Amino acid sequence: MIQKLIKKLYFLKDATYFEKGLKGLIKSENKLLDDKFILNNYLYTIIDKNLDYDFIISIIFPELYLNICHHSGTKNALYFFSECSDENKMEIIFLDTGVGIPKKIKNYFKDKKFKNDAECIEYALQYSITTKSLMQNYGRGLDTIKSCISANHGELKIISNKGIYSCINSQRILSERSHNFKGTLIYIKIDLNNLENKQEIDYSNEINFNYDNKD
């Protein structure tokens, strides 16, 4: 199954690109913790340990993972994390073969008019826009992802149905495909040179043991 899904990405990268890196299937939210553990071990081996890349593990990965589980309507989905390039950049890809963001948005917000599929994707990226009840705490992942990537000067591209949404250095570009893309592809590029160093917290001054007191 994973190779079948990878072939859908050959228009983005050639086949040899996907021979290296970390890839896995997204089946259900019950696997999230196990897959986070695998990802953490992978990133630990390829990224400078002094850099703060926790947002990849704690925000980007779980938000996109759960977004697919809750919204895509399919169990045919994967994630891919590339190795670091010579320019010290990492690429992240999430792919599902579900109904697609534009179709989901149009079906849920029937009273709203959209010019094209790219506009639907942009609408889905707004804060609090969801096709699930907010009481379930679903649907805020895409807005969180966009903000997180912008804060770290990364690149974001979303391809779904005929829409293409791109955001590079906080500059957005909307465009349309001539052919329908079944499902959703999310592509992220992180420049590791922009990451900050981890902050070491010294708790020594907060702990005070008084050995002078005697019973």
Tab-separated table of C-alpha atoms in Angstrom:
chain	number	residue	atom	x	y	z
A	1	MET	CA	0.000	0.000	0.000
A	2	ILE	CA	2.729	2.475	0.896
A	3	GLN	CA	4.463	2.115	-2.489
A	4	LYS	CA	1.144	2.592	-4.263
A	5	LEU	CA	0.631	5.865	-2.417
A	6	ILE	CA	4.221	6.965	-3.015
A	7	LYS	CA	3.665	6.632	-6.776
A	8	LYS	CA	1.016	9.358	-6.532
A	9	LEU	CA	3.816	11.727	-5.511
A	10	TYR	CA	6.081	11.141	-8.502
A	11	PHE	CA	4.803	14.327	-10.141
A	12	LEU	CA	6.295	16.163	-7.151
A	13	LYS	CA	9.593	14.274	-6.777
A	14	ASP	CA	11.234	11.435	-8.684
A	15	ALA	CA	11.108	7.844	-7.443
A	16	THR	CA	14.652	7.815	-6.036
A	17	TYR	CA	13.810	10.717	-3.719
A	18	PHE	CA	11.463	8.506	-1.699
A	19	GLU	CA	13.949	5.658	-1.289
A	20	LYS	CA	15.467	7.439	1.707
A	21	GLY	CA	13.822	9.186	4.606
A	22	LEU	CA	11.063	8.140	6.993
A	23	LYS	CA	7.674	7.055	5.678
A	24	GLY	CA	4.678	5.409	7.270
A	25	LEU	CA	0.981	4.723	6.823
A	26	ILE	CA	-1.704	6.612	8.721
A	27	LYS	CA	-4.379	4.123	9.754
A	28	SER	CA	-5.994	5.491	12.914
A	29	GLU	CA	-5.387	7.958	15.714
A	30	ASN	CA	-4.576	5.021	17.999
A	31	LYS	CA	-1.206	4.738	16.220
A	32	LEU	CA	-0.265	8.379	16.753
A	33	LEU	CA	1.826	7.913	19.897
A	34	ASP	CA	3.760	5.004	18.380
A	35	ASP	CA	4.448	6.956	15.193
A	36	LYS	CA	5.505	10.036	17.183
A	37	PHE	CA	8.045	7.879	19.004
A	38	ILE	CA	9.400	6.596	15.679
A	39	LEU	CA	9.589	10.142	14.294
A	40	ASN	CA	11.334	11.447	17.399
A	41	ASN	CA	14.026	8.778	17.082
A	42	TYR	CA	14.452	9.567	13.382
A	43	LEU	CA	14.816	13.322	13.856
A	44	TYR	CA	17.230	12.777	16.731
A	45	THR	CA	19.640	11.055	14.347
A	46	ILE	CA	19.595	13.660	11.561
A	47	ILE	CA	19.100	17.075	13.210
A	48	ASP	CA	21.627	18.888	15.369
A	49	LYS	CA	20.701	18.028	18.950
A	50	ASN	CA	21.248	21.645	20.028
A	51	LEU	CA	18.440	22.891	17.764
A	52	ASP	CA	14.864	23.232	18.961
A	53	TYR	CA	12.781	21.157	16.543
A	54	ASP	CA	10.112	20.143	19.052
A	55	PHE	CA	7.393	21.969	17.069
A	56	ILE	CA	7.755	19.346	14.325
A	57	ILE	CA	6.974	16.528	16.755
A	58	SER	CA	4.488	18.277	19.039
A	59	ILE	CA	2.566	20.429	16.521
A	60	ILE	CA	3.083	19.677	12.825
A	61	PHE	CA	3.063	15.880	13.019
A	62	PRO	CA	0.094	15.282	15.380
A	63	GLU	CA	-2.050	18.062	13.889
A	64	LEU	CA	-1.734	16.765	10.324
A	65	TYR	CA	-1.951	13.139	11.437
A	66	LEU	CA	-5.212	13.710	13.330
A	67	ASN	CA	-6.568	15.986	10.622
A	68	ILE	CA	-6.361	13.062	8.195
A	69	CYS	CA	-7.899	10.642	10.708
A	70	HIS	CA	-10.817	12.959	11.482
A	71	HIS	CA	-11.538	14.606	8.137
A	72	SER	CA	-10.239	12.716	5.108
A	73	GLY	CA	-12.714	9.840	5.190
A	74	THR	CA	-10.057	7.342	4.081
A	75	LYS	CA	-7.507	4.993	5.592
A	76	ASN	CA	-5.225	5.299	2.561
A	77	ALA	CA	-2.812	7.928	3.810
A	78	LEU	CA	0.882	8.347	4.504
A	79	TYR	CA	3.500	10.675	5.925
A	80	PHE	CA	7.041	11.198	4.658
A	81	PHE	CA	10.013	12.992	6.216
A	82	SER	CA	13.040	13.514	4.002
A	83	GLU	CA	16.649	13.416	5.039
A	84	CYS	CA	18.339	16.778	5.516
A	85	SER	CA	19.512	18.258	2.227
A	86	ASP	CA	22.913	19.804	1.570
A	87	GLU	CA	21.286	23.167	2.328
A	88	ASN	CA	20.182	21.789	5.720
A	89	LYS	CA	16.509	21.721	4.780
A	90	MET	CA	13.880	19.087	5.527
A	91	GLU	CA	10.764	18.318	3.508
A	92	ILE	CA	7.594	16.873	5.014
A	93	ILE	CA	4.743	15.346	3.024
A	94	PHE	CA	1.298	14.185	4.146
A	95	LEU	CA	-0.949	12.502	1.582
A	96	ASP	CA	-4.452	11.085	1.755
A	97	THR	CA	-6.820	9.819	-0.949
A	98	GLY	CA	-9.998	11.111	0.676
A	99	VAL	CA	-12.670	13.467	-0.652
A	100	GLY	CA	-10.412	16.523	-0.563
A	101	ILE	CA	-10.589	19.810	1.321
A	102	PRO	CA	-12.601	21.763	-1.313
A	103	LYS	CA	-15.341	19.128	-1.560
A	104	LYS	CA	-15.529	18.894	2.218
A	105	ILE	CA	-15.775	22.678	2.596
A	106	LYS	CA	-18.377	23.071	-0.172
A	107	ASN	CA	-20.552	20.309	1.258
A	108	TYR	CA	-20.460	21.761	4.759
A	109	PHE	CA	-20.695	25.491	3.992
A	110	LYS	CA	-23.436	25.253	1.377
A	111	ASP	CA	-24.513	28.896	1.743
A	112	LYS	CA	-21.038	30.262	1.015
A	113	LYS	CA	-19.861	30.874	-2.551
A	114	PHE	CA	-16.298	30.053	-3.593
A	115	LYS	CA	-14.620	31.110	-6.835
A	116	ASN	CA	-12.511	27.969	-7.075
A	117	ASP	CA	-10.975	25.089	-5.111
A	118	ALA	CA	-7.917	27.111	-4.082
A	119	GLU	CA	-10.196	29.590	-2.338
A	120	CYS	CA	-11.801	26.685	-0.463
A	121	ILE	CA	-8.389	25.596	0.793
A	122	GLU	CA	-7.575	29.119	1.922
A	123	TYR	CA	-10.912	29.287	3.743
A	124	ALA	CA	-10.129	26.017	5.536
A	125	LEU	CA	-6.883	27.567	6.800
A	126	GLN	CA	-8.729	30.256	8.732
A	127	TYR	CA	-8.933	29.997	12.496
A	128	SER	CA	-11.984	28.103	13.838
A	129	ILE	CA	-13.139	26.954	10.381
A	130	THR	CA	-14.064	23.297	10.738
A	131	THR	CA	-16.376	20.687	9.281
A	132	LYS	CA	-16.547	19.009	12.674
A	133	SER	CA	-18.034	20.223	15.923
A	134	LEU	CA	-15.616	22.402	17.881
A	135	MET	CA	-16.863	20.609	20.978
A	136	GLN	CA	-14.820	17.663	19.694
A	137	ASN	CA	-11.788	19.931	19.315
A	138	TYR	CA	-11.398	19.001	15.662
A	139	GLY	CA	-10.551	21.155	12.686
A	140	ARG	CA	-8.106	23.689	14.056
A	141	GLY	CA	-5.067	21.824	12.761
A	142	LEU	CA	-4.575	23.601	9.419
A	143	ASP	CA	-4.621	27.083	10.934
A	144	THR	CA	-2.158	25.958	13.603
A	145	ILE	CA	0.111	24.406	10.981
A	146	LYS	CA	0.113	27.546	8.827
A	147	SER	CA	0.992	29.759	11.803
A	148	CYS	CA	3.701	27.384	12.994
A	149	ILE	CA	5.372	27.166	9.580
A	150	SER	CA	5.236	30.936	9.065
A	151	ALA	CA	6.793	31.505	12.487
A	152	ASN	CA	9.706	29.278	11.472
A	153	HIS	CA	10.067	30.864	7.998
A	154	GLY	CA	9.070	27.649	6.240
A	155	GLU	CA	7.151	26.851	3.069
A	156	LEU	CA	3.680	25.332	2.832
A	157	LYS	CA	1.871	23.955	-0.211
A	158	ILE	CA	-1.525	22.248	-0.209
A	159	ILE	CA	-2.894	20.496	-3.294
A	160	SER	CA	-6.459	19.221	-3.097
A	161	ASN	CA	-8.960	18.532	-5.893
A	162	LYS	CA	-8.142	21.284	-8.427
A	163	GLY	CA	-6.863	23.801	-5.912
A	164	ILE	CA	-3.283	24.737	-5.038
A	165	TYR	CA	-2.493	26.915	-2.028
A	166	SER	CA	1.110	28.013	-1.466
A	167	CYS	CA	2.599	30.115	1.308
A	168	ILE	CA	6.274	31.077	1.176
A	169	ASN	CA	7.675	33.580	3.669
A	170	SER	CA	4.090	34.466	4.645
A	171	GLN	CA	3.262	35.319	0.998
A	172	ARG	CA	0.277	33.325	-0.271
A	173	ILE	CA	-0.305	32.180	-3.856
A	174	LEU	CA	-3.571	30.630	-5.073
A	175	SER	CA	-3.698	28.654	-8.319
A	176	GLU	CA	-5.657	25.898	-10.029
A	177	ARG	CA	-4.755	22.538	-11.562
A	178	SER	CA	-6.131	21.442	-14.921
A	179	HIS	CA	-6.779	17.938	-13.559
A	180	ASN	CA	-8.453	16.887	-10.339
A	181	PHE	CA	-6.219	15.588	-7.543
A	182	LYS	CA	-8.199	13.036	-5.551
A	183	GLY	CA	-7.505	13.666	-1.902
A	184	THR	CA	-5.096	16.104	-0.290
A	185	LEU	CA	-1.340	16.558	-0.446
A	186	ILE	CA	0.397	18.769	2.098
A	187	TYR	CA	4.024	19.672	1.415
A	188	ILE	CA	6.182	21.501	3.960
A	189	LYS	CA	9.784	22.651	3.734
A	190	ILE	CA	11.628	23.597	6.911
A	191	ASP	CA	14.946	25.440	6.772
A	192	LEU	CA	16.808	24.039	9.767
A	193	ASN	CA	19.188	27.004	9.635
A	194	ASN	CA	16.319	29.121	10.960
A	195	LEU	CA	15.770	26.995	14.060
A	196	GLU	CA	16.716	28.418	17.423
A	197	ASN	CA	18.946	26.662	19.918
A	198	LYS	CA	17.266	24.719	22.681
A	199	GLN	CA	16.845	26.652	25.886
A	200	GLU	CA	18.301	24.916	28.901
A	201	ILE	CA	16.318	25.603	32.051
A	202	ASP	CA	18.244	25.745	35.286
A	203	TYR	CA	16.099	24.687	38.231
A	204	SER	CA	18.950	24.643	40.741
A	205	ASN	CA	17.985	27.975	42.312
A	206	GLU	CA	14.400	26.851	42.785
A	207	ILE	CA	15.291	23.842	44.899
A	208	ASN	CA	16.361	24.587	48.427
A	209	PHE	CA	17.113	21.776	50.817
A	210	ASN	CA	17.524	22.951	54.384
A	211	TYR	CA	19.801	20.514	56.159
A	212	ASP	CA	20.101	22.667	59.295
A	213	ASN	CA	16.678	21.785	60.639
A	214	LYS	CA	16.775	19.034	63.198
A	215	ASP	CA	13.841	17.215	64.707
